[in-house]
Coordinates of C-alpha atoms in Angstrom, one line a residue:
M958 CA 0.0 0.0 0.0
K959 CA 1.3 3.4 -0.9
N960 CA -0.2 5.0 2.2
Y961 CA -1.8 2.5 4.6
Q962 CA -3.8 5.1 6.6
K963 CA -5.5 6.6 3.5
A964 CA -5.6 3.5 1.3
L965 CA -7.5 1.4 3.8
I966 CA -10.6 3.6 4.0
A967 CA -10.5 4.3 0.3
F968 CA -10.3 0.6 -0.6
L969 CA -13.0 -0.6 1.9
G970 CA -15.2 2.4 0.9
G971 CA -14.8 1.2 -2.7
L972 CA -16.0 -2.2 -1.8
I973 CA -19.1 -0.7 -0.2
A974 CA -19.8 1.4 -3.3
A975 CA -19.3 -1.7 -5.5
A976 CA -21.8 -3.6 -3.4
A977 CA -24.3 -0.8 -3.6
A978 CA -23.9 -0.6 -7.4
A979 CA -24.1 -4.2 -7.9
A980 CA 13.2 -19.9 5.0
L981 CA 10.2 -21.1 7.1
V982 CA 9.5 -24.2 9.3
G983 CA 6.7 -26.1 7.6
C984 CA 6.5 -23.4 4.9
G985 CA 8.2 -24.0 1.6
D986 CA 8.3 -21.7 -1.4
R987 CA 5.1 -21.8 -3.4
S988 CA 6.3 -19.4 -6.0
S989 CA 9.7 -18.6 -7.5
S990 CA 11.4 -15.3 -6.9
K991 CA 13.7 -13.4 -9.1
S992 CA 16.7 -15.6 -9.6
E993 CA 20.4 -14.8 -9.9
S994 CA 20.4 -16.5 -13.3
G995 CA 17.9 -14.0 -14.6
G996 CA 14.8 -16.1 -14.3
S997 CA 11.4 -14.6 -15.3
G998 CA 10.1 -14.7 -11.8
K999 CA 6.8 -16.4 -13.0
S1000 CA 4.9 -18.5 -10.5
S1001 CA 5.8 -22.1 -10.3
A1002 CA 2.8 -23.4 -8.3
T1003 CA 2.1 -27.1 -8.3
S1004 CA -1.0 -28.5 -9.9
D1005 CA -2.9 -28.6 -6.5
E1006 CA -2.1 -25.0 -5.6
A1007 CA -3.8 -21.9 -6.9
D1008 CA -1.5 -19.8 -9.1
V1009 CA -2.2 -16.2 -8.0
H1010 CA -0.2 -14.7 -10.8
G1011 CA -1.6 -16.9 -13.6
D1012 CA -4.1 -14.3 -14.6
L1013 CA -1.3 -11.8 -15.4
S1014 CA 0.3 -14.3 -17.7
E1015 CA -3.1 -15.1 -19.3
L1016 CA -3.5 -11.4 -20.0
G1017 CA -0.1 -11.4 -21.8
I1018 CA 1.7 -9.7 -18.9
D1019 CA 5.0 -11.0 -17.7
P1020 CA 4.9 -10.4 -13.9
A1021 CA 8.7 -9.7 -13.9
S1022 CA 8.1 -6.8 -16.4
I1023 CA 6.2 -4.9 -13.7
D1024 CA 8.6 -5.9 -10.9
V1025 CA 6.4 -8.6 -9.5
F1026 CA 8.5 -11.5 -8.1
P1027 CA 6.2 -13.5 -5.9
Q1028 CA 7.5 -14.6 -2.6
V1029 CA 4.4 -16.5 -1.3
K1030 CA 5.2 -19.5 0.9
H1031 CA 3.1 -22.7 0.9
D1032 CA 2.6 -24.1 4.4
S1033 CA 2.7 -27.9 4.0
K1034 CA 1.9 -28.6 7.7
N1035 CA -1.1 -26.3 8.4
E1036 CA -4.3 -25.6 6.6
A1037 CA -5.6 -22.0 6.3
G1038 CA -7.5 -21.1 9.4
F1039 CA -5.2 -23.0 11.8
Q1040 CA -4.6 -19.7 13.5
L1041 CA -8.1 -19.9 15.0
E1042 CA -7.2 -23.1 16.9
P1043 CA -6.5 -22.8 20.7
P1044 CA -2.8 -22.3 21.6
K1045 CA -0.8 -25.3 22.7
D1046 CA 1.5 -25.6 25.7
G1047 CA 4.9 -24.1 24.7
D1048 CA 3.5 -21.7 22.2
T1049 CA 4.8 -18.1 22.4
I1050 CA 2.2 -15.6 23.3
A1051 CA 2.2 -11.8 23.9
V1052 CA 0.0 -9.9 26.3
I1053 CA -0.5 -6.3 25.2
H1054 CA -1.3 -4.2 28.3
T1055 CA -3.2 -1.2 27.2
S1056 CA -5.0 1.7 28.9
A1057 CA -8.2 0.1 27.8
G1058 CA -7.4 -3.4 29.0
D1059 CA -5.4 -6.4 27.9
V1060 CA -5.2 -8.2 24.5
T1061 CA -3.4 -11.5 24.3
L1062 CA -1.9 -12.8 21.1
R1063 CA -0.5 -16.2 19.9
L1064 CA 2.6 -15.6 17.7
F1065 CA 3.5 -17.6 14.6
P1066 CA 7.3 -17.7 14.4
D1067 CA 7.4 -20.7 11.9
Q1068 CA 5.3 -18.8 9.3
A1069 CA 6.5 -15.2 9.9
P1070 CA 9.9 -15.5 11.6
K1071 CA 11.2 -12.0 10.9
A1072 CA 8.0 -10.3 11.9
V1073 CA 7.7 -12.3 15.1
T1074 CA 11.4 -11.7 16.0
N1075 CA 11.0 -8.0 15.4
F1076 CA 7.8 -7.9 17.5
I1077 CA 9.4 -9.8 20.4
N1078 CA 12.6 -7.7 20.3
L1079 CA 10.7 -4.5 20.4
A1080 CA 8.4 -5.7 23.2
E1081 CA 11.2 -7.0 25.4
S1082 CA 13.3 -3.9 24.9
G1083 CA 10.4 -1.7 26.0
S1084 CA 10.2 0.1 22.6
Y1085 CA 6.5 -0.3 22.4
N1086 CA 5.9 1.1 25.9
N1087 CA 3.8 4.3 26.0
T1088 CA 3.2 4.2 22.2
T1089 CA -0.5 4.7 21.2
F1090 CA -3.1 3.3 18.9
H1091 CA -2.9 6.1 16.4
Y1092 CA -5.4 4.9 13.8
V1093 CA -8.7 3.1 14.6
V1094 CA -11.8 2.3 12.5
R1095 CA -14.9 0.8 14.1
D1096 CA -15.5 -2.8 13.1
T1097 CA -12.5 -2.7 10.8
L1098 CA -9.1 -2.5 12.6
I1099 CA -6.9 -0.8 15.2
Q1100 CA -3.3 0.2 14.4
G1101 CA -0.5 1.2 16.8
G1102 CA 3.1 0.5 17.8
H1103 CA 5.0 3.3 16.1
C1104 CA 8.5 3.3 17.5
G1105 CA 11.1 6.0 16.8
S1106 CA 11.0 9.0 14.5
D1107 CA 13.3 8.1 11.6
P1108 CA 11.9 9.6 8.4
A1109 CA 13.4 6.7 6.5
S1110 CA 11.1 4.3 8.5
P1111 CA 7.6 5.7 8.0
N1112 CA 6.1 2.6 9.7
G1113 CA 8.3 2.9 12.7
V1114 CA 11.8 1.7 13.4
S1115 CA 12.2 -2.1 13.5
S1116 CA 14.4 -4.0 15.8
F1117 CA 16.6 -4.6 12.8
G1118 CA 17.3 -0.9 12.4
G1119 CA 15.5 -0.5 9.1
M1120 CA 12.6 -1.8 7.0
F1121 CA 12.3 -5.5 6.4
E1122 CA 10.6 -7.7 3.9
D1123 CA 7.0 -9.1 3.7
E1124 CA 6.4 -12.7 4.7
F1125 CA 3.3 -14.1 3.0
C1126 CA 2.2 -17.6 3.9
D1127 CA -1.0 -19.1 2.6
S1128 CA -2.0 -20.7 5.9
L1129 CA -2.2 -17.3 7.7
L1130 CA -5.1 -14.9 6.7
N1131 CA -6.3 -11.5 7.7
L1132 CA -9.3 -13.0 9.5
R1133 CA -11.0 -11.1 12.4
G1134 CA -8.5 -11.2 15.3
A1135 CA -5.4 -11.6 13.0
V1136 CA -2.5 -9.3 13.8
S1137 CA -0.5 -8.0 10.8
M1138 CA 2.4 -5.7 10.0
A1139 CA 1.4 -2.3 8.7
N1140 CA 3.3 -1.0 5.7
S1141 CA 3.5 1.8 3.1
G1142 CA 4.6 -0.4 0.1
K1143 CA 6.2 -3.7 -0.6
D1144 CA 8.8 -4.8 2.0
S1145 CA 8.5 -1.6 4.1
N1146 CA 7.7 -3.2 7.5
G1147 CA 8.9 -1.4 10.6
S1148 CA 7.3 -1.6 14.1
R1149 CA 3.6 -0.7 13.4
F1150 CA 1.0 -3.4 13.5
F1151 CA -2.7 -3.7 13.3
I1152 CA -5.5 -6.0 14.5
N1153 CA -8.2 -7.0 12.0
L1154 CA -11.7 -6.5 13.5
T1155 CA -14.2 -6.7 10.6
T1156 CA -17.0 -9.0 11.6
A1157 CA -18.6 -11.6 9.3
D1158 CA -21.8 -9.5 9.3
T1159 CA -19.9 -6.4 8.1
F1160 CA -18.0 -8.4 5.6
R1161 CA -21.3 -9.4 4.0
K1162 CA -22.7 -5.9 4.3
N1163 CA -19.6 -4.6 2.4
G1164 CA -20.5 -6.9 -0.5
G1165 CA -18.7 -10.0 0.5
W1166 CA -16.8 -12.0 -2.2
K1167 CA -19.1 -10.5 -4.9
A1168 CA -17.5 -7.1 -4.3
F1169 CA -14.0 -8.6 -4.6
D1170 CA -15.0 -10.6 -7.8
D1171 CA -16.2 -7.3 -9.3
L1172 CA -13.1 -5.5 -8.3
W1173 CA -10.8 -8.1 -9.8
E1174 CA -12.8 -8.2 -13.1
D1175 CA -12.5 -4.4 -13.3
T1176 CA -8.8 -4.6 -12.5
K1177 CA -8.2 -7.2 -15.3
S1178 CA -10.0 -5.1 -17.7
K1179 CA -7.8 -2.1 -16.9
L1180 CA -4.7 -4.2 -17.1
S1181 CA -5.7 -5.3 -20.6
D1182 CA -6.2 -1.7 -21.6
Y1183 CA -2.8 -0.6 -20.2
K1184 CA -0.9 -3.7 -21.5
G1185 CA 1.9 -2.7 -23.8
S1186 CA 1.8 1.0 -22.8
N1187 CA 4.0 3.0 -20.5
L1188 CA 1.0 3.4 -18.2
L1189 CA 1.0 -0.2 -17.1
S1190 CA 3.7 0.1 -14.4
A1191 CA 2.2 3.3 -13.1
Y1192 CA -1.2 1.6 -12.8
V1193 CA 0.3 -1.3 -10.9
D1194 CA 2.3 1.0 -8.6
V1195 CA -0.8 3.0 -7.6
N1196 CA -3.4 0.2 -7.6
G1197 CA -1.4 -3.0 -6.9
D1198 CA -2.9 -3.3 -3.4
K1199 CA -6.3 -3.9 -5.0
F1200 CA -5.2 -6.9 -7.2
I1201 CA -7.0 -9.5 -5.1
N1202 CA -7.1 -12.5 -7.5
T1203 CA -10.4 -14.1 -6.4
G1204 CA -9.9 -16.8 -8.9
S1205 CA -6.9 -18.1 -7.0
I1206 CA -8.6 -18.2 -3.6
P1207 CA -9.7 -21.7 -2.5
Q1208 CA -13.3 -22.1 -1.5
S1209 CA -12.3 -23.1 2.0
V1210 CA -10.6 -19.8 2.5
K1211 CA -13.6 -17.9 1.2
E1212 CA -15.8 -19.8 3.7
L1213 CA -13.5 -18.8 6.6
Y1214 CA -14.0 -15.1 5.8
E1215 CA -17.8 -15.6 5.4
K1216 CA -17.9 -17.4 8.8
Y1217 CA -15.5 -15.3 10.9
G1218 CA -15.0 -12.0 9.1
G1219 CA -11.8 -10.2 8.4
N1220 CA -10.1 -8.2 5.6
P1221 CA -9.0 -10.4 2.7
A1222 CA -7.9 -7.2 0.9
F1223 CA -4.6 -7.5 2.9
D1224 CA -3.8 -11.1 2.0
G1225 CA -0.5 -11.0 0.1
A1226 CA -0.9 -14.7 -0.7
Y1227 CA -3.7 -13.9 -3.1
N1228 CA -2.6 -10.6 -4.5
A1229 CA -1.5 -10.7 -8.2
A1230 CA 0.9 -7.8 -7.6
D1231 CA 2.6 -9.4 -4.6
R1232 CA 1.3 -6.8 -2.2
G1233 CA -0.3 -7.3 1.2
N1234 CA 0.3 -7.3 4.9
T1235 CA 2.2 -10.0 6.9
V1236 CA 0.1 -11.9 9.4
F1237 CA 2.2 -12.9 12.4
A1238 CA -0.2 -13.4 15.3
Q1239 CA -3.8 -14.0 16.3
V1240 CA -5.8 -12.6 19.2
I1241 CA -6.7 -15.4 21.7
S1242 CA -8.3 -13.3 24.4
G1243 CA -9.3 -9.7 24.8
I1244 CA -10.9 -9.2 21.4
E1245 CA -13.6 -7.2 23.2
T1246 CA -10.9 -4.8 24.4
A1247 CA -9.7 -4.4 20.8
D1248 CA -13.3 -3.7 19.7
S1249 CA -13.7 -1.1 22.4
I1250 CA -10.5 0.7 21.1
A1251 CA -11.9 0.6 17.6
S1252 CA -15.1 2.3 18.9
A1253 CA -13.3 5.2 20.4
E1254 CA -14.2 8.7 19.4
T1255 CA -11.9 9.9 16.6
D1256 CA -11.1 13.0 14.6
D1257 CA -11.6 13.2 10.8
K1258 CA -8.3 11.2 10.3
N1259 CA -9.4 8.3 12.5
V1260 CA -7.0 9.3 15.3
P1261 CA -8.5 8.7 18.8
K1262 CA -9.3 12.1 20.5
K1263 CA -8.2 10.6 23.8
N1264 CA -4.9 8.7 23.7
I1265 CA -5.2 4.9 24.0
V1266 CA -1.8 3.8 25.2
I1267 CA 0.2 0.5 25.0
K1268 CA 1.6 0.4 28.5
S1269 CA 3.8 -2.6 27.8
I1270 CA 3.9 -5.9 25.9
E1271 CA 4.7 -9.0 27.9
I1272 CA 6.2 -12.1 26.0
K1273 CA 5.3 -15.4 27.7
T1274 CA 5.2 -19.1 27.0
Y1275 CA 1.7 -20.5 26.9
S1276 CA 0.5 -23.0 29.5
A1277 CA -3.1 -24.2 29.7
A1278 CA -2.6 -24.5 33.4
Q1279 CA -2.1 -20.8 33.8
P1280 CA -4.2 -17.8 32.8
T1281 CA -3.2 -15.9 29.6
T1282 CA -3.3 -12.5 31.2

């Protein structure tokens, strides 16, 4: 996304309008990246895996020609939706102590190792302490965790000292309760994160999958129009975050969103332009606290009028015999 704060509302608003009008453990590469030998960067999905970039090739567009080198990982051990399962003894969890109450997360280091390492490092160093939830949208998401003030790191300063790459894995989705890295473009992760809060009812009211199908058909039409012109790259740069290839999304994944809600617009695993937001955790308790934060009174830029503070984030090892907060 070019500007997460603005693009989110513009994109979801567009869906409403469309509806009204009408090296990972258990995760192996699903798609090939740009190789040192000068490979094309085209997807190499196996026959039983959806090829998210296939439509670009069918339109006569080489993904590499528009700087699309898919890095999607296929999780061979977990099915999409496993993030909703209860945590197991030994799992790493994080308790976000906020001025509105606690929110507890289960972390997924096997699927998103850099994002999880970054989050843990920042939490344990106290970097998140006294930061705020600076952008909230009722029944959509809450975003916070901006650390530092480096202009070169618009999404906050990571524990690595700079921006780091996206980690898209097809078993982790932006379902309600999922926690993802905020960004302002490909591989621009820092410290900011957000919690998805869209309910299943709101997902349906926003047009559901029909709205995404219509958006993808419109996108393919424009790609065909721009193909071969010098406007193609510019169109992808500006609109790539909207390239949700619904034809590549398994029915089982669609059913998860229909049942639990969430924001599939952010799923990099199903974006034909290799854009999206890395899912690295899932809320396991305190979702009502997150909902209350999302309902706070805000200004016209969705900034809470009264600061909602992250007091600290506590990293723990989960045990069913002990409370999570």
